[in-house]
Coordinates of C-alpha atoms in Angstrom, one line a residue:
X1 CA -36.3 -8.8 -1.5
X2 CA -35.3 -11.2 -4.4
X3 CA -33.1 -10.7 -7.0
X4 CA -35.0 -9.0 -9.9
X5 CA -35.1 -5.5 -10.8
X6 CA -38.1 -4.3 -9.0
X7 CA -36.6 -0.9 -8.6
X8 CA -35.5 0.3 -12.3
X9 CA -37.2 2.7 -13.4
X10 CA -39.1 2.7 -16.6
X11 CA -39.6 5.6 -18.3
X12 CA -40.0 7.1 -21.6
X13 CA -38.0 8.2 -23.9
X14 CA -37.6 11.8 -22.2
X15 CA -36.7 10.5 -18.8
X16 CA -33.7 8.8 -20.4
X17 CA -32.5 12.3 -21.6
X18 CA -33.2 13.2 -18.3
X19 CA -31.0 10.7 -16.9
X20 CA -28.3 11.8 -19.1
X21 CA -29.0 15.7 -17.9
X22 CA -29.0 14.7 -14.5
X23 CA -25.6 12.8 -14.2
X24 CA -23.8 15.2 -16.5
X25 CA -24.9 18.2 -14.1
X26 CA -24.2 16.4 -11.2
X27 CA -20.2 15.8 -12.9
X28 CA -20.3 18.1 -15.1
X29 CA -17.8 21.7 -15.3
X30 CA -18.9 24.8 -12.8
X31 CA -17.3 27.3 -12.0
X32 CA -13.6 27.2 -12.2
X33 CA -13.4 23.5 -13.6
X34 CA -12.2 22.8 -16.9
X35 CA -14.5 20.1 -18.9
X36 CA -12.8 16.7 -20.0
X37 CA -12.6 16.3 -23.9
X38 CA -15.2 14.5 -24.7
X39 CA -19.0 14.3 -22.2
X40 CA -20.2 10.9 -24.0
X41 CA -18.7 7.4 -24.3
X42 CA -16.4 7.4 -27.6
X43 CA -17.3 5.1 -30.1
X44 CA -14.2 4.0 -30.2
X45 CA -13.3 3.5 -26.7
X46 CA -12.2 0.3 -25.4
X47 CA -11.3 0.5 -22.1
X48 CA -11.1 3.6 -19.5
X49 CA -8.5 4.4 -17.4
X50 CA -8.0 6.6 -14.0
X51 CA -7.0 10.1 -14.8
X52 CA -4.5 12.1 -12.8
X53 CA -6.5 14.5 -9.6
X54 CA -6.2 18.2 -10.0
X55 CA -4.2 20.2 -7.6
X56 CA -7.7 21.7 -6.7
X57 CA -8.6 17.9 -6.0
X58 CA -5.7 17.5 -3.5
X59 CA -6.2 20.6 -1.6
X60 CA -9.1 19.4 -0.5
X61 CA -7.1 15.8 0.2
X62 CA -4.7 17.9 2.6
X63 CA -7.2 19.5 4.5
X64 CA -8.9 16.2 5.3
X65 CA -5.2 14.6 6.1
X66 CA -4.8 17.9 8.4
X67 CA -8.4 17.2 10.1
X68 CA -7.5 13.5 10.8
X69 CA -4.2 14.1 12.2
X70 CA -6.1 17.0 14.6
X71 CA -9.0 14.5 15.4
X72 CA -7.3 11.4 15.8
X73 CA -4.3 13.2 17.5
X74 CA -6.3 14.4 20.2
X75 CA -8.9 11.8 20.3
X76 CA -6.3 9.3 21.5
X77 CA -5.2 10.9 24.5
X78 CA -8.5 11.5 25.9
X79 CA -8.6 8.5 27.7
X80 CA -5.8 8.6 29.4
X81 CA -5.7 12.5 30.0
X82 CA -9.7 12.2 31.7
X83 CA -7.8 9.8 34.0
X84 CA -4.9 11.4 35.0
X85 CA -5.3 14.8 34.4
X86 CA -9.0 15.2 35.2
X87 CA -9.2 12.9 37.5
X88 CA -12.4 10.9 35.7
X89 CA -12.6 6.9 36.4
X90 CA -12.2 4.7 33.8
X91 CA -16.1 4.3 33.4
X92 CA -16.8 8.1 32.9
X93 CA -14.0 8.0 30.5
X94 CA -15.5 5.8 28.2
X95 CA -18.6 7.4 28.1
X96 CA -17.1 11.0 27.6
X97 CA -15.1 9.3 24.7
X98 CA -18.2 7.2 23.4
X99 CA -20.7 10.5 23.7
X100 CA -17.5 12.5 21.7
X101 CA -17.6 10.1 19.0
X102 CA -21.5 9.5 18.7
X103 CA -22.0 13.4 18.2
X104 CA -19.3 13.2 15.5
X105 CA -21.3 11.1 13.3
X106 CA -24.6 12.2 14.3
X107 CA -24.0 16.1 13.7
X108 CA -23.2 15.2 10.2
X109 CA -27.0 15.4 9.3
X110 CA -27.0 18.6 10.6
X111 CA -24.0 20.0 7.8
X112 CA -25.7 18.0 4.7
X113 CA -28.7 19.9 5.5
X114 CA -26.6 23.3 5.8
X115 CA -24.8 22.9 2.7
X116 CA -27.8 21.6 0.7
X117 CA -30.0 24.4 1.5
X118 CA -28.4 27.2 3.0
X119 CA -24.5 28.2 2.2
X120 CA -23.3 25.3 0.0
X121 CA -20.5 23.0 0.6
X122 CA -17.5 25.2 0.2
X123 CA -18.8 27.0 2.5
X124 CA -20.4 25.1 5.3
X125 CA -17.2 23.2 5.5
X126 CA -15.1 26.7 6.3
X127 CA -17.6 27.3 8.7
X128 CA -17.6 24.4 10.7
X129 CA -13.7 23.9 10.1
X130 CA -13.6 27.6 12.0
X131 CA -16.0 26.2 14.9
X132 CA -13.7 23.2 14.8
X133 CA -10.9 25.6 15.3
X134 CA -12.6 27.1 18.4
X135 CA -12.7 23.8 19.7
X136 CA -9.2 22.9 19.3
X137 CA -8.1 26.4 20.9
X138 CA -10.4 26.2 23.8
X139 CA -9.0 22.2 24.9
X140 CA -5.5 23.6 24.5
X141 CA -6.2 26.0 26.7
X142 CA -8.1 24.1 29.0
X143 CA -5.4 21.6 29.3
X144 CA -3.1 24.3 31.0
X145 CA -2.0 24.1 34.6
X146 CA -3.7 27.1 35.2
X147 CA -7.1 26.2 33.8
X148 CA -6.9 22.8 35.3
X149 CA -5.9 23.9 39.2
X150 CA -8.7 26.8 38.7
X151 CA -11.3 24.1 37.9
X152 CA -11.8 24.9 34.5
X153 CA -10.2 21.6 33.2
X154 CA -13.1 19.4 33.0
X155 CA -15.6 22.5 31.6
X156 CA -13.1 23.5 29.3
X157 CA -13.2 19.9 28.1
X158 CA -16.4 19.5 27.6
X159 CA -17.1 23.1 26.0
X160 CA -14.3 22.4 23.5
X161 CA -15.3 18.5 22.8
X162 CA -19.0 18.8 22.6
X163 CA -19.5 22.4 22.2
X164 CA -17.3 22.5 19.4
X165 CA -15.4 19.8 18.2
X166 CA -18.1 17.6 17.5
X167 CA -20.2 19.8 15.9
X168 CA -16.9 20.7 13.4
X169 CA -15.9 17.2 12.8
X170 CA -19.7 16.5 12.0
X171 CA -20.3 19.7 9.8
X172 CA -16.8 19.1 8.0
X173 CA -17.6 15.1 6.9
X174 CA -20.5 15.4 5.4
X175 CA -19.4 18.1 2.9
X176 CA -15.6 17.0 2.2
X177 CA -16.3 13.9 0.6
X178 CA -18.2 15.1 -1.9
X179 CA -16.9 18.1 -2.3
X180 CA -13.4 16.5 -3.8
X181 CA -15.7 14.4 -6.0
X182 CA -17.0 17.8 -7.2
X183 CA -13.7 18.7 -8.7
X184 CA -13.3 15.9 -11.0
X185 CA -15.5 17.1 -14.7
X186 CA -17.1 14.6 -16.4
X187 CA -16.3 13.1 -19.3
X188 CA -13.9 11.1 -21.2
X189 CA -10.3 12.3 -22.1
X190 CA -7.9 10.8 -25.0
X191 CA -4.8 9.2 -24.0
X192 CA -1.8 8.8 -25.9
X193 CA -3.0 5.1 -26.6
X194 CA -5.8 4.4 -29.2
X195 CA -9.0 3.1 -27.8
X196 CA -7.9 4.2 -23.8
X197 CA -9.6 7.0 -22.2
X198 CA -9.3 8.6 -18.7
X199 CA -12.8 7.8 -17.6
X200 CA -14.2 10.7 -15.2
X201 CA -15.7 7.3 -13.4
X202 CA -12.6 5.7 -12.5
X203 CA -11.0 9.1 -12.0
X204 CA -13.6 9.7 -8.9
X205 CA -13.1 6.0 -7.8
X206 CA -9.6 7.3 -7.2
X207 CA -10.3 10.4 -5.9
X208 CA -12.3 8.6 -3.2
X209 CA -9.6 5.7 -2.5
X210 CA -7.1 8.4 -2.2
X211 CA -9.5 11.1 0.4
X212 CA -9.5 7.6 2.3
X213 CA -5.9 7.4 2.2
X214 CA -5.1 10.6 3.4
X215 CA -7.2 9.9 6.3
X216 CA -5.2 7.3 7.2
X217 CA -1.6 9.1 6.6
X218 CA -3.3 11.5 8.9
X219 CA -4.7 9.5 11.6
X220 CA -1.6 7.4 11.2
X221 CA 0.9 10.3 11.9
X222 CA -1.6 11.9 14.7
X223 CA -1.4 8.5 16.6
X224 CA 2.5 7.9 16.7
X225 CA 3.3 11.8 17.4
X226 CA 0.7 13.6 20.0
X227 CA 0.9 10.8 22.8
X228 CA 4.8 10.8 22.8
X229 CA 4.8 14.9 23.2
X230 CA 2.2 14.1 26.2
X231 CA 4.4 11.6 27.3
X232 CA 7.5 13.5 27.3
X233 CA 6.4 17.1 27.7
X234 CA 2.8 18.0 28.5
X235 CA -0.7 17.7 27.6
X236 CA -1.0 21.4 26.0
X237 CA 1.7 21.2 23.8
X238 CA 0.3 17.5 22.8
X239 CA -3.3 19.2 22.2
X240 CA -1.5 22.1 20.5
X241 CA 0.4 20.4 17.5
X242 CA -3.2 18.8 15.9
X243 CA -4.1 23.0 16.7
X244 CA -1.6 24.2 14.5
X245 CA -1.8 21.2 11.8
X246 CA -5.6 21.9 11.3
X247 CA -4.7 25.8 11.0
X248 CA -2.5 24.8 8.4
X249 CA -4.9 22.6 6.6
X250 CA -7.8 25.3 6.6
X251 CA -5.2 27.7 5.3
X252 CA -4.4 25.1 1.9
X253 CA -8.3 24.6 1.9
X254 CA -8.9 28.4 1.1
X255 CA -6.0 28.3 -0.7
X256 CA -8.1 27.0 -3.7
X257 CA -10.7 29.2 -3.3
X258 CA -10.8 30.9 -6.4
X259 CA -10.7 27.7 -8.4
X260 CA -12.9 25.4 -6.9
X261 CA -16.4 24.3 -8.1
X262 CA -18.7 25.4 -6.4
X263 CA -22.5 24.3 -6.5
X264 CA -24.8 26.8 -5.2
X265 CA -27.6 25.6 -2.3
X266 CA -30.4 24.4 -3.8
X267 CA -33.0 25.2 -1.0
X268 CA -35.2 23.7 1.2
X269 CA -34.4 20.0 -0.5
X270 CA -35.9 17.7 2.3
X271 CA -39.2 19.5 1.7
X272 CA -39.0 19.2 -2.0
X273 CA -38.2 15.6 -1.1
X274 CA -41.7 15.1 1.1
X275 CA -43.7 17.0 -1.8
X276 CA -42.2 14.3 -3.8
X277 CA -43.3 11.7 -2.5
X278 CA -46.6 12.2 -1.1
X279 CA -47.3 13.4 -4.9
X280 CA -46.5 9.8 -6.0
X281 CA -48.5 8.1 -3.6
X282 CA -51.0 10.4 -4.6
X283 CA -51.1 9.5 -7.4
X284 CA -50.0 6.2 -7.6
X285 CA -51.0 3.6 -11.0
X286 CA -50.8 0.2 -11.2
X287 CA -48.3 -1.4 -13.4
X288 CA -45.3 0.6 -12.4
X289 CA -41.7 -0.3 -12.1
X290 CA -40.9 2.3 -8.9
X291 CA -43.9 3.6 -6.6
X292 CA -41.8 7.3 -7.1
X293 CA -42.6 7.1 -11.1
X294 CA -45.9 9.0 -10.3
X295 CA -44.1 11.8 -9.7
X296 CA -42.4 12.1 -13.2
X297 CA -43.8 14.3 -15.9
X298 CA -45.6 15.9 -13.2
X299 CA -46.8 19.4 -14.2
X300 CA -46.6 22.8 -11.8
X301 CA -44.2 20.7 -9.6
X302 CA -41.1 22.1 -8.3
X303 CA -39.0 19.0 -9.2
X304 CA -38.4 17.7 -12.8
X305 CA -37.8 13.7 -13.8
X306 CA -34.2 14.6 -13.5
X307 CA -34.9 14.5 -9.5
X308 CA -37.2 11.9 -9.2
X309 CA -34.8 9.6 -10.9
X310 CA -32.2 10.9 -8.6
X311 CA -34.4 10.6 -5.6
X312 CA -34.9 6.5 -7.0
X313 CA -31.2 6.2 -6.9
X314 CA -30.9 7.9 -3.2
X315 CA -33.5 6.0 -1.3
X316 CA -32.0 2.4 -3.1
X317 CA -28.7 3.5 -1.4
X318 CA -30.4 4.3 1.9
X319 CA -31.4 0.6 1.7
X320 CA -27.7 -0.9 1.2
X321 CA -26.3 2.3 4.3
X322 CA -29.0 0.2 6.5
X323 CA -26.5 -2.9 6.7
X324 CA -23.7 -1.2 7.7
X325 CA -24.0 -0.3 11.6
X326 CA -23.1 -3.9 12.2
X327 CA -20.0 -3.7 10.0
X328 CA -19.2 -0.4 12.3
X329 CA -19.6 -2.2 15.6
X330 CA -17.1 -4.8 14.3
X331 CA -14.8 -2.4 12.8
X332 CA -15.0 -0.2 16.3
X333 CA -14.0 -3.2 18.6
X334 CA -10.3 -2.2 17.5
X335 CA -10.3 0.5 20.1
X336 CA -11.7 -1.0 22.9
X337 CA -12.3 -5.2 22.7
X338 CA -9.1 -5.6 20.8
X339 CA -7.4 -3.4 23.5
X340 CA -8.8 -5.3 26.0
X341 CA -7.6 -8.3 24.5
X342 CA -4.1 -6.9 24.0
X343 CA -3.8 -6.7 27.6
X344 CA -4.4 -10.0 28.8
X345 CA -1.7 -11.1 26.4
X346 CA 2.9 -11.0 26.9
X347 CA 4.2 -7.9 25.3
X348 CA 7.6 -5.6 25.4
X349 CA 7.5 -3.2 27.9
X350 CA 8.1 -0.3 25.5
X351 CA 4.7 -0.9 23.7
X352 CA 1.3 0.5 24.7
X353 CA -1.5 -1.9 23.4
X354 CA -3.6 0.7 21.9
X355 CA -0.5 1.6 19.4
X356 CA -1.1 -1.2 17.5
X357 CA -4.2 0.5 16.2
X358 CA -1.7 2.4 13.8
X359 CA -1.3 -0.5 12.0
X360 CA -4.5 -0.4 11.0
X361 CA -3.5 3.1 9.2
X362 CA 0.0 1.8 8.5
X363 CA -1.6 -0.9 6.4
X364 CA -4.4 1.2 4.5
X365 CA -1.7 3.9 3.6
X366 CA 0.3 1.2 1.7
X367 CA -2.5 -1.0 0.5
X368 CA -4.8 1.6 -1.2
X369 CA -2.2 2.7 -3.9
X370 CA -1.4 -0.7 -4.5
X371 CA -5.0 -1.8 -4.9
X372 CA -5.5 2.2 -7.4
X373 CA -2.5 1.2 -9.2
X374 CA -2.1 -2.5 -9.8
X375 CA -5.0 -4.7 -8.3
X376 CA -8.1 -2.6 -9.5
X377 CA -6.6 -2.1 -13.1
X378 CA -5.5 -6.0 -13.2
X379 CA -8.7 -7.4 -12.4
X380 CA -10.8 -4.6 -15.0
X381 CA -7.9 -6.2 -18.0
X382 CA -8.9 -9.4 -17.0
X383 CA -12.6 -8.4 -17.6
X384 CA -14.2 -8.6 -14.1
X385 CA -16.0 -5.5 -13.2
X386 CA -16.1 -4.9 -9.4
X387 CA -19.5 -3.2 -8.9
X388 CA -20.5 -1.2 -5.5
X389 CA -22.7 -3.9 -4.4
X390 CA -20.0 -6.6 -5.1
X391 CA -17.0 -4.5 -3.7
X392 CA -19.0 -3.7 -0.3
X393 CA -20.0 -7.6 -0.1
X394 CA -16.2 -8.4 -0.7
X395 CA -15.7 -6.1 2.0
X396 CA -18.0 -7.6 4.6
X397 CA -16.8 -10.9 4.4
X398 CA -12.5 -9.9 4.7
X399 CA -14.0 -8.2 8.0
X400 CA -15.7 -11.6 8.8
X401 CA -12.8 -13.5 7.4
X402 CA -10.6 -11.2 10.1
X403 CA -13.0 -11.9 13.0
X404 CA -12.9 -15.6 12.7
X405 CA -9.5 -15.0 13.3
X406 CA -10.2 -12.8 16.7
X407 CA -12.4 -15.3 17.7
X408 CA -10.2 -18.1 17.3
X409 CA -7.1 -15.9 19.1
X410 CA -9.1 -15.3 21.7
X411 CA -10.1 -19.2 22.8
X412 CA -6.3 -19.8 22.3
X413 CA -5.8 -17.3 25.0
X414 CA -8.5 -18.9 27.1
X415 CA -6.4 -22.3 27.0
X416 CA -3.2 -21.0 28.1
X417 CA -1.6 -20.1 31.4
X418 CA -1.6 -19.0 34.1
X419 CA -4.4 -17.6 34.4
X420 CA -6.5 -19.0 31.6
X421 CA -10.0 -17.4 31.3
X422 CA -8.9 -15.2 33.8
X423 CA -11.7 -16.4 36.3
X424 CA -10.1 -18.0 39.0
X425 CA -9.0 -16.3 42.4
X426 CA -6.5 -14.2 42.7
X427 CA -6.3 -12.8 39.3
X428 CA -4.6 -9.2 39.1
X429 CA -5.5 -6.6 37.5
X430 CA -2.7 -7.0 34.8
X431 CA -2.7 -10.7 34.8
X432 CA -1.2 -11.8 31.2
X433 CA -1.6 -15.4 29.6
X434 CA 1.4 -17.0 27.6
X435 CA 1.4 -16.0 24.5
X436 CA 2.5 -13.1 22.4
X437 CA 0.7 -10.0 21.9
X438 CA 2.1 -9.3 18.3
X439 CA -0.9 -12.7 16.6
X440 CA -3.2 -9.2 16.8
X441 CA -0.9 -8.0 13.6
X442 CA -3.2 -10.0 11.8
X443 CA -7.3 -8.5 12.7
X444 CA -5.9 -4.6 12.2
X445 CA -4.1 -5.4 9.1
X446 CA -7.6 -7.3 7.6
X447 CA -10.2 -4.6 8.7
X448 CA -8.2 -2.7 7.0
X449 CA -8.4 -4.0 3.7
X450 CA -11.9 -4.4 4.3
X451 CA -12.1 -0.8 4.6
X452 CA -11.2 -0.1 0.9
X453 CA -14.0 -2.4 0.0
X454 CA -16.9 -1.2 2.4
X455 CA -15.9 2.4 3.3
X456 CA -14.1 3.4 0.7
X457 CA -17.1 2.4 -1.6
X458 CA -20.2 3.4 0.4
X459 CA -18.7 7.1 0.7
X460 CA -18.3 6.6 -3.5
X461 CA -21.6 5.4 -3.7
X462 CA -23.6 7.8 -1.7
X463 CA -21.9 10.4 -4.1
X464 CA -23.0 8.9 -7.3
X465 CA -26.2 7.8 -6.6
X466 CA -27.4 10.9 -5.3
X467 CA -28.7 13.4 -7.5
X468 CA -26.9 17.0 -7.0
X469 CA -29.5 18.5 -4.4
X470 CA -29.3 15.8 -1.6
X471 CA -25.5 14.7 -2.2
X472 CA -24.5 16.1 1.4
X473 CA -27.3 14.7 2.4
X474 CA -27.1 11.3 1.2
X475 CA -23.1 11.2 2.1
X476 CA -24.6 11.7 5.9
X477 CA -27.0 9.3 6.0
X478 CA -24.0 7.0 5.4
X479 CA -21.7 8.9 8.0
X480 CA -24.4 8.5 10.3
X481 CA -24.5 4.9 10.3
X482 CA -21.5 4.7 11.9
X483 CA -24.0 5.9 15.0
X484 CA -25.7 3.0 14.7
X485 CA -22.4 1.3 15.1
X486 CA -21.7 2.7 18.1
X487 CA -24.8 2.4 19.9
X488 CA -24.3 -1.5 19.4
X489 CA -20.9 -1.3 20.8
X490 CA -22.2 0.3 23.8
X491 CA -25.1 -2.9 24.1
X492 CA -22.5 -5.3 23.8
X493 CA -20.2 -3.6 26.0
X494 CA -22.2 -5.3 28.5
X495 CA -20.6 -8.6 27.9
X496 CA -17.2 -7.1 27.3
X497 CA -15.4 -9.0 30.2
X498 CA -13.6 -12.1 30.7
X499 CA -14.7 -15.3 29.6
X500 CA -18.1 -13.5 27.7
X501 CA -16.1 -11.6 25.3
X502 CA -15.2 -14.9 23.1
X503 CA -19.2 -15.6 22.8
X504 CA -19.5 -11.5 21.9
X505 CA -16.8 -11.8 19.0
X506 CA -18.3 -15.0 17.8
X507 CA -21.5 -13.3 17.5
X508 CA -20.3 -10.6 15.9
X509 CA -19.0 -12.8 13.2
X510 CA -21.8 -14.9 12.7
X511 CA -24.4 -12.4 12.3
X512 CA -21.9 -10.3 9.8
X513 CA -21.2 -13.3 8.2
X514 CA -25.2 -13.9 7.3
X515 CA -25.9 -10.6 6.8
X516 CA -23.3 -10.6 4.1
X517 CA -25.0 -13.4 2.1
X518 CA -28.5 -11.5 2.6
X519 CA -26.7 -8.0 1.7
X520 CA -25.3 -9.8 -1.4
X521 CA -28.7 -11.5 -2.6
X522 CA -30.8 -8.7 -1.9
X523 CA -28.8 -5.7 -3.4
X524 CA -26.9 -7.9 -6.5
X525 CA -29.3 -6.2 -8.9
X526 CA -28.2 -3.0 -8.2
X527 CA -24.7 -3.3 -10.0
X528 CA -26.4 -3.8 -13.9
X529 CA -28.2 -0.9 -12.5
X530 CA -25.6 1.2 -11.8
X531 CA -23.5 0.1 -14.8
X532 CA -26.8 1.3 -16.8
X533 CA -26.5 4.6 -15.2
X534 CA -22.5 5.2 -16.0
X535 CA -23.2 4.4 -19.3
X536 CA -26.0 7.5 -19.4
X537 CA -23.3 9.4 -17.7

C-alpha cells in the first residue's frame, strides 16, 4: 500500500453532517452522564488539555485493577502448582497454561458480540464477571486437600480454568475498555485559562493510559502477594485472596450502577455489517474513494451513512490490529524465553527468576503518569502531535530497540563460563554461566514502555475508530490478536533451547524491526485522517 489517501472517504456535503452525528453519538451524554460545555471546537480555542475522570470513570478502573490482581494472581502459580500439587510434568504444564491463556483472548469475540447485540456492555461484563466468579470459587475449592486426595484436583482445575475463567476474563475484556471510554461526554470544557480547554479527546487518551495502569498496579500487586501465601501457607488460601479481591471489585463495579452510561444493544450488527457490504459491491461505481461508498445514501437500507463511515474507519483499523501478533510473541517471551534465560544466569538465592516480571508492572505503574502528566503534554506545547499510527510505530521499534538488547545478553552469556552454550557434556540441569542475572532489568523495563505506545494505543484506537454498534467488537478483534501472538510463541517454542534460542530472539527482532518500517509507510496516512475526524468530533 503506498502512502496516499486511498481510503478517505469522499462524500457530500450530508455525509460530513453525518460524520459529525456519528462521533458525537458515539461520545456524546446518555443516560446518567453529564454533557461537557461546549460539543464543537471553540473558536477561540488554542490548545486542549486532559480533563479530570469521573468517579463513574474510576469505578470502572478498580474493577479492572481487581480483575488483574485475580488473573495474574492466580495465573502465576499455575505452573508451579500443576507440578507439585497435581502432579503434571513440566510439558503438560505449559500447555494447560498456553491453552488457559489462548481462550482468554479468543473468548473475547464471543462478549463483543454479546454486548453488541444482545444485553449491552454493562451488562455482559456483570455476567461474565459472575461466571468469572464461579471460576475462581470452584479452583479454590479444588485446591483443597480434600478435593485434591479425592481426585478432584486436576477436574476441578480444569472446570474452573476453562469452564469458567476463560470464558470470564474473555467476556469481561472486550467490554471494559470501552465501556470506561463511554463515561467520558464529549465535548470541550472552559478552563480557568483563556484559550485552554479540557478536550473530551485527550480526556479518553487518559482514561485509556490510566485503565492500562491499573492493570499493572493490579497485576503488579497479584504477582508479589499470592505466591508468597502459597509459599508460606497453602495453595487455597493463595487462590482465595484474588477470590475475594475480584468480589470486591464486582461489588465497586455495581456500585455505579445507577450513574453509568449505558448504550443499549444495537442488534444483530455483524449481519447488518454483511448486508453492508455485499450492497456496496453490488453496487459498486468507478471513480470512488472507498469500495464501501456504494452503500451510502442508500435507500430502504437498515444502515445510514453515519455507519458506513464508521464501518470505513473499523475495517482500516482491522488492517493496522493485523501487525500486531508479532509484537505479542515478542512481548510474551517475558514469561517463558526471558525465564529461561534467567536461569542459565548467577542470581541471589532469595529470588525466583520469574519475579522479575513485576518489573515489567513496577515500571508501567510509574511511567504512565509521568508520560499523562509531563511527557505527552511537553511534546503537544512544543507542537508535535503524536498520532495513533505514529505512537504504535514508536512503540514497535522501543520493543525492537529492547530485543537487540536480549539478543545481544544472550551471546554474552554464550561466551562466558563454565558452561558456555550449555552444550558440552555434563551439563546439569541448573548449570549457570558467570554473569549476573539482574543485565535482564533492562528488556522488562523497555517492553514496558513500549506498551504505552502499542497497547495502550491500539485499545484507544479500536474505541475511536469504531462507530457505536461494533465498538465491543472492534476492541476484540484487537484483544484477539494477542492469539495470534501466542500461537507463534508456541511455533517458535520449538527452537526454545540452548544454543537456538539466540537465532529465535534475533529473528524476532529482525522481522519486528521490518515490519515496523512497513507498518509505518503503509498506515502513515491514517493520522491526517484521524486528525480530520477529531476535528468533526
Amino acid at each position: 500500500m503506498t502512502a496516499q489517501n486511498s481510503d478517505k472517504p469522499d462524500l457530500a456535503a450530508s455525509s460530513e453532517q453525518a460524520v459529525n452525528e456519528t462521533n458525537v453519538a458515539d461520545f456524546g451524554p446518555h443516560t446518567g452522564t453529564k454533557a461537557a460545555d461546549i460539543v464543537e471546537r471553540p473558536a477561540d480555542m488554542e490548545r486542549g488539555v486532559a480533563g479530570k475522570l469521573s468517579t463513574w470513570t474510576l469505578l470502572v478502573v478498580i474493577m479492572e485493577l481487581c480483575e488483574r490482581f485475580a488473573y495474574y494472581g492466580a495465573s502465576l502459580m499455575f505452573n508451579i502448582y500443576l507440578q507439585t500439587m497435581l502432579g503434571r510434568s513440566k510439558s503438560s504444564a505449559v500447555v494447560l497454561i498456553r491453552v488457559n491463556q489462548f481462550m482468554s483472548y479468543a473468548t473475547t469475540i464471543l462478549g463483543a458480540i454479546i454486548a453488541d447485540q444482545f444485553l449491552g456492555k454493562y451488562k455482559t461484563i456483570v455476567v461474565f464477571a459472575v461466571v468469572y466468579m464461579i471460576g475462581l470459587v470452584v479452583l479454590t475449592i479444588s485446591s483443597t486437600d480434600f478435593a485434591i486426595n479425592g481426585g478432584f484436583g486436576l477436574a476441578g482445575f480444569c472446570i474452573a480454568v476453562f469452564g469458567f475463567i476463560g470464558f470470564g476474563t474473555g467476556g469481561i475484556k472486550s467490554n471494559v475498555s470501552s465501556f470506561m471510554a463511554e463515561q467520558i461526554p464529549v465535548g470541550y470544557k472552559q478552563t480557568g485559562t483563556p484559550g485552554v480547554y479540557e478536550d473530551s479527546k485527550l480526556t479518553t487518551e487518559r482514561g485509556f493510559r490510566y485503565f492500562y495502569w491499573s492493570i499493572n498496579v493490579g497485576a503488579f500487586a497479584g504477582m508479589l502477594a499470592c505466591p508468597q501465601v502459597a509459599k508460606n501457607k497453602s495453595y487455597t488460601l493463595a487462590f482465595m485472596i484474588p477470590t475475594i479481591m475480584f468480589f470486591l471489585g464486582i461489588l465497586a463495579f455495581i456500585g455505579g450502577t445507577k450513574r453509568y452510561t449505558k448504550k443499549q444493544p444495537q442488534g444483530t450488527v455483524l449481519i447488518k455489517v454483511w448486508k453492508c457490504m455485499r450492497y456496496a459491491r453490488a453496487h459498486k461505481c468507478e471513480g470512488q474513494s472507498h469500495w464501501l461508498d456504494s452503500s451510502c445514501d442508500a435507500r430502504d437500507q437498515e444502515w445510514n451513512n453515519e455507519f458506513v463511515i464508521g464501518l470505513q474507519r473499523s475495517l482500516r483499523a482491522c488492517k493496522v490490529f493485523l501487525f500486531y501478533p508479532l509484537y505479542w510473541s515478542v512481548y510474551g517471551n517475558m514469561t517463558d524465553l526471558l525465564i529461561n534465560q534467567g536461569l542459565t544466569m548467577q542470581r541471589p538465592k532469595w529470588l525466583s527468576v520469574d519475579q522479575l516480571n513485576a518489573i515489567n508492572s513496577l515500571v508501567l505503574i510509574v511511567a504512565i503518569p509521568v508520560f499523562d502528566n509531563y511527557v505527552f503534554p511537553l511534546l503537544r506545547r512544543m507542537g508535535f502531535k503524536m498520532g495513533p499510527i505514529v505512537r504504535i510505530t514508536t512503540g514497535f521499534a522501543i520493543a525492537v530497540g529492547g530485543f537487540i538488547y536480549v539478543t545481544i545478553l544472550q551471546k554474552i552469556i554464550y561466551t562466558r563460563g563454565p558452561y558456555y552454550d550449555f552444550t558440552g557434556p555434563n551439563v546439569p540441569a541448573n548449570a549457570t554461566n558467570d554473569i549476573s542475572v539482574w543485565l535482564q532489568i533492562v528488556p522488562y523495563a523497555v517492553v514496558a514502555i513500549s506498551e504505552i505506545f502499542t497497547s495502550v494505543t491500539g485499545l484507544e484506537f479500536a474505541f475511536s475508530q469504531a462507530p457505536a454498534e461494533l465498538k465491543s467488537v472492534l476492541t476484540a478483534v484487537f484483544l484477539f490478536t494477542n492469539c495470534g501472538g501466542s500461537l507463534i510463541g508456541m511455533v517458535l517454542g520449538i527452537w526454545s533451547s540452548d544454543p537456538q534460542v539466540l537465532y529465535v530472539f534475533a529473528a524476532q527482532t529482525i522481522i519486528l524491526g521490518v515490519l515496523a518500517v512497513v507498518f509505518y509507510f503503509c498506515f502513515r496516512h491514517y493520522d491526517a485522517m484521524v486528525a480530520e475526524q477529531e476535528q468533526f468530533n
